[in-house]
């Protein structure tokens, strides 16, 4: 890697586990297992490069519509990932936060989430924002309801300030693996001016070199935010 501009906040739509496994004659669950191992690798790499916030889309509000066994496997993997990764996050000084409607998850998973968040709350090197049962439309509705509860005016700034991830700012770069050219309900509001990077590489194959390619491409983009130049 050269001296690329490093985005402060990167979001990743980690797509393609199922197809990756099917191509190898394996079960979709196997693809999710390999995909979940890749999360560790990319997380470590991103923070080492200087990314400050990494938002990973792990399970969408709409993913509940998948077969029950697949949903259960994804939930098991999330729990195992959090338990396994906690020590490393501590060592690396990374804070973990979970974004989404956590109340719909099993109590066991909610406990693991609460523990991971509490134990890493004072870590300062970076923030790993894991989006579980996350949907951007749901998040916008949540923000608007919060504003109404407070009796405040509904303004663009106020909506931004009441999103789940208000604290972490807007993503500079959103990467989607797996070849689909859509956002699938990921960060619709705060992603208004994010640079988008789509790759056909399936998530389990998205390694450090692929991540670097996205960063290099980001470095070549010219962000105008509606202005001239
Ligand atoms: C992982 O990829 C994304 C999750 C919802 C966990 P997919 O499971 O969507 O894989 P494809 O798109 O079917 O290949
Ligand atoms: C988006 O992938 C959700 C996650 C990566 C968690 P999907 O596979 O659910 O998206 P669609 O269904 O292809 O739009
Ligand atoms: Mg998919």
PDB file of C-alpha atoms and ligand atoms in Angstrom:
ATOM      1  CA  UNK A   1       0.000   0.000   0.000  1.00  0.00           C
ATOM      2  CA  UNK A   2       1.216   3.486  -0.839  1.00  0.00           C
ATOM      3  CA  UNK A   3       0.328   6.536   1.176  1.00  0.00           C
ATOM      4  CA  UNK A   4      -3.362   6.427   0.309  1.00  0.00           C
ATOM      5  CA  UNK A   5      -5.938   8.592   1.960  1.00  0.00           C
ATOM      6  CA  UNK A   6      -7.426   6.371   4.620  1.00  0.00           C
ATOM      7  CA  UNK A   7     -11.182   6.754   5.139  1.00  0.00           C
ATOM      8  CA  UNK A   8     -12.101   7.398   8.759  1.00  0.00           C
ATOM      9  CA  UNK A   9     -15.269   5.326   8.690  1.00  0.00           C
ATOM     10  CA  UNK A  10     -15.685   2.300   6.434  1.00  0.00           C
ATOM     11  CA  UNK A  11     -18.888   0.272   6.094  1.00  0.00           C
ATOM     12  CA  UNK A  12     -18.894  -3.212   4.585  1.00  0.00           C
ATOM     13  CA  UNK A  13     -21.886  -5.137   3.268  1.00  0.00           C
ATOM     14  CA  UNK A  14     -20.400  -8.607   3.664  1.00  0.00           C
ATOM     15  CA  UNK A  15     -22.266 -10.474   0.960  1.00  0.00           C
ATOM     16  CA  UNK A  16     -21.655 -13.717  -0.916  1.00  0.00           C
ATOM     17  CA  UNK A  17     -21.094 -16.405   1.742  1.00  0.00           C
ATOM     18  CA  UNK A  18     -23.887 -18.602   0.412  1.00  0.00           C
ATOM     19  CA  UNK A  19     -22.733 -18.484  -3.208  1.00  0.00           C
ATOM     20  CA  UNK A  20     -19.129 -19.054  -2.158  1.00  0.00           C
ATOM     21  CA  UNK A  21     -20.152 -22.289  -0.415  1.00  0.00           C
ATOM     22  CA  UNK A  22     -22.526 -23.448  -3.157  1.00  0.00           C
ATOM     23  CA  UNK A  23     -19.734 -23.057  -5.723  1.00  0.00           C
ATOM     24  CA  UNK A  24     -17.725 -25.521  -3.646  1.00  0.00           C
ATOM     25  CA  UNK A  25     -20.590 -27.974  -3.197  1.00  0.00           C
ATOM     26  CA  UNK A  26     -20.823 -27.071   0.500  1.00  0.00           C
ATOM     27  CA  UNK A  27     -23.733 -25.929   2.671  1.00  0.00           C
ATOM     28  CA  UNK A  28     -24.555 -22.224   3.018  1.00  0.00           C
ATOM     29  CA  UNK A  29     -23.742 -22.584   6.729  1.00  0.00           C
ATOM     30  CA  UNK A  30     -20.211 -23.574   5.822  1.00  0.00           C
ATOM     31  CA  UNK A  31     -19.959 -20.362   3.815  1.00  0.00           C
ATOM     32  CA  UNK A  32     -21.096 -18.370   6.823  1.00  0.00           C
ATOM     33  CA  UNK A  33     -18.476 -20.066   9.010  1.00  0.00           C
ATOM     34  CA  UNK A  34     -15.656 -19.188   6.622  1.00  0.00           C
ATOM     35  CA  UNK A  35     -17.150 -15.696   6.229  1.00  0.00           C
ATOM     36  CA  UNK A  36     -17.139 -15.199   9.965  1.00  0.00           C
ATOM     37  CA  UNK A  37     -13.419 -16.116  10.130  1.00  0.00           C
ATOM     38  CA  UNK A  38     -12.790 -13.483   7.494  1.00  0.00           C
ATOM     39  CA  UNK A  39     -14.341 -10.827   9.722  1.00  0.00           C
ATOM     40  CA  UNK A  40     -11.418 -11.180  12.140  1.00  0.00           C
ATOM     41  CA  UNK A  41      -8.848 -10.877   9.402  1.00  0.00           C
ATOM     42  CA  UNK A  42     -10.362  -7.784   7.788  1.00  0.00           C
ATOM     43  CA  UNK A  43     -11.089  -6.076  11.091  1.00  0.00           C
ATOM     44  CA  UNK A  44      -7.485  -6.384  12.178  1.00  0.00           C
ATOM     45  CA  UNK A  45      -6.215  -5.162   8.839  1.00  0.00           C
ATOM     46  CA  UNK A  46      -8.567  -2.165   8.657  1.00  0.00           C
ATOM     47  CA  UNK A  47      -7.591  -0.853  12.095  1.00  0.00           C
ATOM     48  CA  UNK A  48      -3.911  -1.405  11.381  1.00  0.00           C
ATOM     49  CA  UNK A  49      -4.263   0.791   8.295  1.00  0.00           C
ATOM     50  CA  UNK A  50      -5.730   3.580  10.413  1.00  0.00           C
ATOM     51  CA  UNK A  51      -9.475   3.203   9.870  1.00  0.00           C
ATOM     52  CA  UNK A  52     -11.181   4.561  12.991  1.00  0.00           C
ATOM     53  CA  UNK A  53     -14.664   3.068  12.645  1.00  0.00           C
ATOM     54  CA  UNK A  54     -15.508  -0.132  10.824  1.00  0.00           C
ATOM     55  CA  UNK A  55     -19.229  -0.860  10.369  1.00  0.00           C
ATOM     56  CA  UNK A  56     -19.906  -4.435   9.354  1.00  0.00           C
ATOM     57  CA  UNK A  57     -23.326  -5.475   8.103  1.00  0.00           C
ATOM     58  CA  UNK A  58     -23.694  -8.942   9.580  1.00  0.00           C
ATOM     59  CA  UNK A  59     -27.461  -9.542   9.686  1.00  0.00           C
ATOM     60  CA  UNK A  60     -30.197  -7.380   8.209  1.00  0.00           C
ATOM     61  CA  UNK A  61     -33.721  -6.778   9.482  1.00  0.00           C
ATOM     62  CA  UNK A  62     -34.857  -8.683   6.401  1.00  0.00           C
ATOM     63  CA  UNK A  63     -32.567 -11.698   6.913  1.00  0.00           C
ATOM     64  CA  UNK A  64     -35.101 -13.194   9.387  1.00  0.00           C
ATOM     65  CA  UNK A  65     -36.994 -14.295   6.266  1.00  0.00           C
ATOM     66  CA  UNK A  66     -34.318 -16.930   5.548  1.00  0.00           C
ATOM     67  CA  UNK A  67     -34.825 -20.595   6.479  1.00  0.00           C
ATOM     68  CA  UNK A  68     -34.909 -21.102  10.238  1.00  0.00           C
ATOM     69  CA  UNK A  69     -31.794 -23.304  10.267  1.00  0.00           C
ATOM     70  CA  UNK A  70     -29.763 -20.676   8.446  1.00  0.00           C
ATOM     71  CA  UNK A  71     -30.896 -17.930  10.822  1.00  0.00           C
ATOM     72  CA  UNK A  72     -30.025 -20.138  13.798  1.00  0.00           C
ATOM     73  CA  UNK A  73     -26.592 -20.873  12.377  1.00  0.00           C
ATOM     74  CA  UNK A  74     -25.940 -17.159  11.777  1.00  0.00           C
ATOM     75  CA  UNK A  75     -26.937 -16.378  15.361  1.00  0.00           C
ATOM     76  CA  UNK A  76     -24.688 -19.160  16.681  1.00  0.00           C
ATOM     77  CA  UNK A  77     -21.791 -17.814  14.635  1.00  0.00           C
ATOM     78  CA  UNK A  78     -22.323 -14.266  15.878  1.00  0.00           C
ATOM     79  CA  UNK A  79     -22.219 -15.457  19.463  1.00  0.00           C
ATOM     80  CA  UNK A  80     -19.116 -17.578  18.873  1.00  0.00           C
ATOM     81  CA  UNK A  81     -17.433 -14.711  17.050  1.00  0.00           C
ATOM     82  CA  UNK A  82     -18.082 -12.260  19.873  1.00  0.00           C
ATOM     83  CA  UNK A  83     -16.838 -14.678  22.528  1.00  0.00           C
ATOM     84  CA  UNK A  84     -13.744 -15.646  20.589  1.00  0.00           C
ATOM     85  CA  UNK A  85     -12.824 -12.153  19.473  1.00  0.00           C
ATOM     86  CA  UNK A  86     -13.284 -10.329  22.768  1.00  0.00           C
ATOM     87  CA  UNK A  87      -9.745 -10.925  24.086  1.00  0.00           C
ATOM     88  CA  UNK A  88      -8.207  -9.807  20.830  1.00  0.00           C
ATOM     89  CA  UNK A  89     -10.286  -6.626  20.770  1.00  0.00           C
ATOM     90  CA  UNK A  90      -9.076  -5.888  24.284  1.00  0.00           C
ATOM     91  CA  UNK A  91      -5.478  -6.461  23.297  1.00  0.00           C
ATOM     92  CA  UNK A  92      -5.854  -4.305  20.220  1.00  0.00           C
ATOM     93  CA  UNK A  93      -7.658  -1.537  22.158  1.00  0.00           C
ATOM     94  CA  UNK A  94     -10.757  -1.739  19.933  1.00  0.00           C
ATOM     95  CA  UNK A  95     -14.221  -0.917  21.203  1.00  0.00           C
ATOM     96  CA  UNK A  96     -17.100  -3.011  19.931  1.00  0.00           C
ATOM     97  CA  UNK A  97     -20.659  -1.756  19.598  1.00  0.00           C
ATOM     98  CA  UNK A  98     -23.657  -3.571  18.205  1.00  0.00           C
ATOM     99  CA  UNK A  99     -26.060  -1.565  16.103  1.00  0.00           C
ATOM    100  CA  UNK A 100     -29.599  -2.687  15.340  1.00  0.00           C
ATOM    101  CA  UNK A 101     -32.639  -3.931  17.199  1.00  0.00           C
ATOM    102  CA  UNK A 102     -30.893  -6.132  19.718  1.00  0.00           C
ATOM    103  CA  UNK A 103     -34.132  -6.766  21.637  1.00  0.00           C
ATOM    104  CA  UNK A 104     -35.231  -9.307  19.008  1.00  0.00           C
ATOM    105  CA  UNK A 105     -32.150 -11.487  19.606  1.00  0.00           C
ATOM    106  CA  UNK A 106     -31.996 -14.373  22.074  1.00  0.00           C
ATOM    107  CA  UNK A 107     -31.330 -13.435  25.680  1.00  0.00           C
ATOM    108  CA  UNK A 108     -28.115 -15.421  25.567  1.00  0.00           C
ATOM    109  CA  UNK A 109     -26.838 -13.420  22.616  1.00  0.00           C
ATOM    110  CA  UNK A 110     -27.990 -10.176  24.217  1.00  0.00           C
ATOM    111  CA  UNK A 111     -25.903 -11.029  27.280  1.00  0.00           C
ATOM    112  CA  UNK A 112     -22.801 -11.737  25.208  1.00  0.00           C
ATOM    113  CA  UNK A 113     -23.347  -8.448  23.384  1.00  0.00           C
ATOM    114  CA  UNK A 114     -23.733  -6.487  26.617  1.00  0.00           C
ATOM    115  CA  UNK A 115     -20.568  -8.068  28.033  1.00  0.00           C
ATOM    116  CA  UNK A 116     -18.525  -7.375  24.885  1.00  0.00           C
ATOM    117  CA  UNK A 117     -19.705  -3.784  24.766  1.00  0.00           C
ATOM    118  CA  UNK A 118     -19.102  -3.178  28.461  1.00  0.00           C
ATOM    119  CA  UNK A 119     -15.652  -4.743  28.544  1.00  0.00           C
ATOM    120  CA  UNK A 120     -14.385  -2.792  25.537  1.00  0.00           C
ATOM    121  CA  UNK A 121     -16.177   0.482  26.301  1.00  0.00           C
ATOM    122  CA  UNK A 122     -12.971   2.361  27.154  1.00  0.00           C
ATOM    123  CA  UNK A 123     -10.888   1.144  24.222  1.00  0.00           C
ATOM    124  CA  UNK A 124      -9.723   4.014  22.069  1.00  0.00           C
ATOM    125  CA  UNK A 125      -7.893   2.766  18.986  1.00  0.00           C
ATOM    126  CA  UNK A 126     -11.032   2.237  16.945  1.00  0.00           C
ATOM    127  CA  UNK A 127     -14.677   1.227  16.937  1.00  0.00           C
ATOM    128  CA  UNK A 128     -15.954  -1.997  15.481  1.00  0.00           C
ATOM    129  CA  UNK A 129     -19.623  -1.413  14.804  1.00  0.00           C
ATOM    130  CA  UNK A 130     -21.277  -4.748  14.148  1.00  0.00           C
ATOM    131  CA  UNK A 131     -24.712  -4.307  12.577  1.00  0.00           C
ATOM    132  CA  UNK A 132     -27.017  -7.102  13.710  1.00  0.00           C
ATOM    133  CA  UNK A 133     -30.751  -7.052  13.016  1.00  0.00           C
ATOM    134  CA  UNK A 134     -29.991  -3.724  11.416  1.00  0.00           C
ATOM    135  CA  UNK A 135     -32.109  -1.914   8.840  1.00  0.00           C
ATOM    136  CA  UNK A 136     -31.597   1.692   7.808  1.00  0.00           C
ATOM    137  CA  UNK A 137     -35.312   2.373   7.360  1.00  0.00           C
ATOM    138  CA  UNK A 138     -35.990   1.014  10.840  1.00  0.00           C
ATOM    139  CA  UNK A 139     -33.157   3.187  12.141  1.00  0.00           C
ATOM    140  CA  UNK A 140     -34.648   6.323  10.558  1.00  0.00           C
ATOM    141  CA  UNK A 141     -38.072   5.521  12.045  1.00  0.00           C
ATOM    142  CA  UNK A 142     -36.388   4.956  15.430  1.00  0.00           C
ATOM    143  CA  UNK A 143     -34.611   8.314  15.210  1.00  0.00           C
ATOM    144  CA  UNK A 144     -37.796  10.171  14.267  1.00  0.00           C
ATOM    145  CA  UNK A 145     -39.693   8.551  17.148  1.00  0.00           C
ATOM    146  CA  UNK A 146     -36.958   9.541  19.580  1.00  0.00           C
ATOM    147  CA  UNK A 147     -37.184  13.134  18.383  1.00  0.00           C
ATOM    148  CA  UNK A 148     -40.976  13.117  18.733  1.00  0.00           C
ATOM    149  CA  UNK A 149     -40.696  11.708  22.267  1.00  0.00           C
ATOM    150  CA  UNK A 150     -38.425  14.605  23.171  1.00  0.00           C
ATOM    151  CA  UNK A 151     -40.843  17.054  21.552  1.00  0.00           C
ATOM    152  CA  UNK A 152     -38.081  18.409  19.328  1.00  0.00           C
ATOM    153  CA  UNK A 153     -38.373  19.553  15.703  1.00  0.00           C
ATOM    154  CA  UNK A 154     -37.767  17.009  12.947  1.00  0.00           C
ATOM    155  CA  UNK A 155     -34.755  18.432  11.124  1.00  0.00           C
ATOM    156  CA  UNK A 156     -32.028  16.875   9.025  1.00  0.00           C
ATOM    157  CA  UNK A 157     -29.480  17.537  11.766  1.00  0.00           C
ATOM    158  CA  UNK A 158     -31.732  16.167  14.461  1.00  0.00           C
ATOM    159  CA  UNK A 159     -32.351  12.962  12.533  1.00  0.00           C
ATOM    160  CA  UNK A 160     -28.582  12.533  12.088  1.00  0.00           C
ATOM    161  CA  UNK A 161     -28.064  13.137  15.787  1.00  0.00           C
ATOM    162  CA  UNK A 162     -30.579  10.449  16.778  1.00  0.00           C
ATOM    163  CA  UNK A 163     -29.474   7.619  14.513  1.00  0.00           C
ATOM    164  CA  UNK A 164     -28.079   4.514  16.238  1.00  0.00           C
ATOM    165  CA  UNK A 165     -24.576   5.447  15.135  1.00  0.00           C
ATOM    166  CA  UNK A 166     -24.752   9.227  15.600  1.00  0.00           C
ATOM    167  CA  UNK A 167     -21.619   9.100  17.715  1.00  0.00           C
ATOM    168  CA  UNK A 168     -19.491   7.582  14.949  1.00  0.00           C
ATOM    169  CA  UNK A 169     -20.312   9.949  12.117  1.00  0.00           C
ATOM    170  CA  UNK A 170     -21.063   9.085   8.533  1.00  0.00           C
ATOM    171  CA  UNK A 171     -19.295   6.378   6.540  1.00  0.00           C
ATOM    172  CA  UNK A 172     -16.760   7.748   4.046  1.00  0.00           C
ATOM    173  CA  UNK A 173     -16.628   4.517   2.102  1.00  0.00           C
ATOM    174  CA  UNK A 174     -19.160   1.693   1.754  1.00  0.00           C
ATOM    175  CA  UNK A 175     -17.851  -1.550   0.284  1.00  0.00           C
ATOM    176  CA  UNK A 176     -20.168  -4.291  -0.953  1.00  0.00           C
ATOM    177  CA  UNK A 177     -18.735  -7.695  -1.774  1.00  0.00           C
ATOM    178  CA  UNK A 178     -20.539 -10.421  -3.694  1.00  0.00           C
ATOM    179  CA  UNK A 179     -21.398  -8.597  -6.919  1.00  0.00           C
ATOM    180  CA  UNK A 180     -24.816  -7.107  -6.134  1.00  0.00           C
ATOM    181  CA  UNK A 181     -25.170  -3.405  -6.896  1.00  0.00           C
ATOM    182  CA  UNK A 182     -27.483  -2.280  -4.117  1.00  0.00           C
ATOM    183  CA  UNK A 183     -27.452  -1.154  -0.501  1.00  0.00           C
ATOM    184  CA  UNK A 184     -30.015  -3.631   0.882  1.00  0.00           C
ATOM    185  CA  UNK A 185     -31.154  -1.258   3.637  1.00  0.00           C
ATOM    186  CA  UNK A 186     -27.661  -0.366   4.879  1.00  0.00           C
ATOM    187  CA  UNK A 187     -26.930   3.165   6.135  1.00  0.00           C
ATOM    188  CA  UNK A 188     -29.346   4.921   3.786  1.00  0.00           C
ATOM    189  CA  UNK A 189     -29.358   8.185   5.708  1.00  0.00           C
ATOM    190  CA  UNK A 190     -25.779   8.542   6.884  1.00  0.00           C
ATOM    191  CA  UNK A 191     -24.491   7.072   3.625  1.00  0.00           C
ATOM    192  CA  UNK A 192     -25.841   9.973   1.569  1.00  0.00           C
ATOM    193  CA  UNK A 193     -22.327  11.073   0.572  1.00  0.00           C
ATOM    194  CA  UNK A 194     -20.404   7.869   1.112  1.00  0.00           C
ATOM    195  CA  UNK A 195     -18.216   6.682  -1.735  1.00  0.00           C
ATOM    196  CA  UNK A 196     -19.526   3.317  -2.935  1.00  0.00           C
ATOM    197  CA  UNK A 197     -17.237   0.448  -3.912  1.00  0.00           C
ATOM    198  CA  UNK A 198     -18.694  -2.724  -5.383  1.00  0.00           C
ATOM    199  CA  UNK A 199     -16.697  -5.860  -6.072  1.00  0.00           C
ATOM    200  CA  UNK A 200     -17.640  -9.281  -7.447  1.00  0.00           C
ATOM    201  CA  UNK A 201     -15.319 -10.930  -4.917  1.00  0.00           C
ATOM    202  CA  UNK A 202     -17.400 -13.039  -2.525  1.00  0.00           C
ATOM    203  CA  UNK A 203     -16.989 -12.184   1.155  1.00  0.00           C
ATOM    204  CA  UNK A 204     -14.955 -15.276   2.187  1.00  0.00           C
ATOM    205  CA  UNK A 205     -12.420 -14.386  -0.555  1.00  0.00           C
ATOM    206  CA  UNK A 206     -12.282 -10.694   0.323  1.00  0.00           C
ATOM    207  CA  UNK A 207      -8.775 -10.594   1.814  1.00  0.00           C
ATOM    208  CA  UNK A 208      -6.375  -7.821   2.798  1.00  0.00           C
ATOM    209  CA  UNK A 209      -5.314  -7.211  -0.811  1.00  0.00           C
ATOM    210  CA  UNK A 210      -8.949  -6.751  -1.846  1.00  0.00           C
ATOM    211  CA  UNK A 211      -9.496  -4.345   1.035  1.00  0.00           C
ATOM    212  CA  UNK A 212      -6.419  -2.380  -0.030  1.00  0.00           C
ATOM    213  CA  UNK A 213      -7.837  -2.112  -3.560  1.00  0.00           C
ATOM    214  CA  UNK A 214     -10.956  -0.473  -2.147  1.00  0.00           C
ATOM    215  CA  UNK A 215      -8.846   1.964  -0.133  1.00  0.00           C
ATOM    216  CA  UNK A 216      -6.750   2.799  -3.188  1.00  0.00           C
ATOM    217  CA  UNK A 217      -9.899   3.417  -5.217  1.00  0.00           C
ATOM    218  CA  UNK A 218     -11.237   5.648  -2.443  1.00  0.00           C
ATOM    219  CA  UNK A 219      -8.001   7.639  -2.680  1.00  0.00           C
ATOM    220  CA  UNK A 220      -8.728   8.311  -6.348  1.00  0.00           C
ATOM    221  CA  UNK A 221     -12.272   9.546  -5.771  1.00  0.00           C
ATOM    222  CA  UNK A 222     -13.097  13.226  -5.781  1.00  0.00           C
ATOM    223  CA  UNK A 223     -15.680  14.057  -3.155  1.00  0.00           C
ATOM    224  CA  UNK A 224     -17.594  17.209  -3.896  1.00  0.00           C
ATOM    225  CA  UNK A 225     -20.492  17.130  -1.441  1.00  0.00           C
ATOM    226  CA  UNK A 226     -22.586  19.075  -3.922  1.00  0.00           C
ATOM    227  CA  UNK A 227     -20.069  21.861  -4.368  1.00  0.00           C
ATOM    228  CA  UNK A 228     -18.129  22.877  -7.453  1.00  0.00           C
ATOM    229  CA  UNK A 229     -14.547  21.392  -7.722  1.00  0.00           C
TER     230      UNK A 229
HETATM  231  C1  LIG B   1     -23.737 -13.194   3.738  1.00  0.00           C
HETATM  232  O1  LIG B   1     -23.942 -13.576   2.452  1.00  0.00           O
HETATM  233  C2  LIG B   1     -24.652 -12.095   4.162  1.00  0.00           C
HETATM  234  C3  LIG B   1     -25.541 -12.463   5.273  1.00  0.00           C
HETATM  235  C4  LIG B   1     -26.794 -12.153   5.237  1.00  0.00           C
HETATM  236  C5  LIG B   1     -25.010 -13.119   6.445  1.00  0.00           C
HETATM  237  P1  LIG B   1     -25.252 -14.282   1.924  1.00  0.00           P
HETATM  238  O2  LIG B   1     -25.712 -15.330   2.875  1.00  0.00           O
HETATM  239  O3  LIG B   1     -26.275 -13.283   1.554  1.00  0.00           O
HETATM  240  O4  LIG B   1     -24.664 -14.976   0.622  1.00  0.00           O
HETATM  241  P2  LIG B   1     -25.302 -15.029  -0.801  1.00  0.00           P
HETATM  242  O5  LIG B   1     -25.631 -13.617  -1.195  1.00  0.00           O
HETATM  243  O6  LIG B   1     -26.522 -15.882  -0.710  1.00  0.00           O
HETATM  244  O7  LIG B   1     -24.221 -15.624  -1.647  1.00  0.00           O
HETATM  245  C1  LIG B   2     -27.281  -7.821   2.759  1.00  0.00           C
HETATM  246  O1  LIG B   2     -27.144  -9.003   2.063  1.00  0.00           O
HETATM  247  C2  LIG B   2     -27.262  -8.090   4.226  1.00  0.00           C
HETATM  248  C3  LIG B   2     -25.968  -8.452   4.810  1.00  0.00           C
HETATM  249  C4  LIG B   2     -24.823  -8.525   4.170  1.00  0.00           C
HETATM  250  C5  LIG B   2     -25.987  -8.725   6.207  1.00  0.00           C
HETATM  251  P1  LIG B   2     -28.399  -9.807   1.529  1.00  0.00           P
HETATM  252  O2  LIG B   2     -27.848 -11.014   0.864  1.00  0.00           O
HETATM  253  O3  LIG B   2     -29.364 -10.018   2.629  1.00  0.00           O
HETATM  254  O4  LIG B   2     -29.017  -8.786   0.488  1.00  0.00           O
HETATM  255  P2  LIG B   2     -30.004  -9.032  -0.732  1.00  0.00           P
HETATM  256  O5  LIG B   2     -31.113  -9.915  -0.229  1.00  0.00           O
HETATM  257  O6  LIG B   2     -29.220  -9.710  -1.816  1.00  0.00           O
HETATM  258  O7  LIG B   2     -30.455  -7.680  -1.146  1.00  0.00           O
HETATM  259 MG1  LIG B   3     -26.622 -12.192  -0.120  1.00  0.00          MG
END
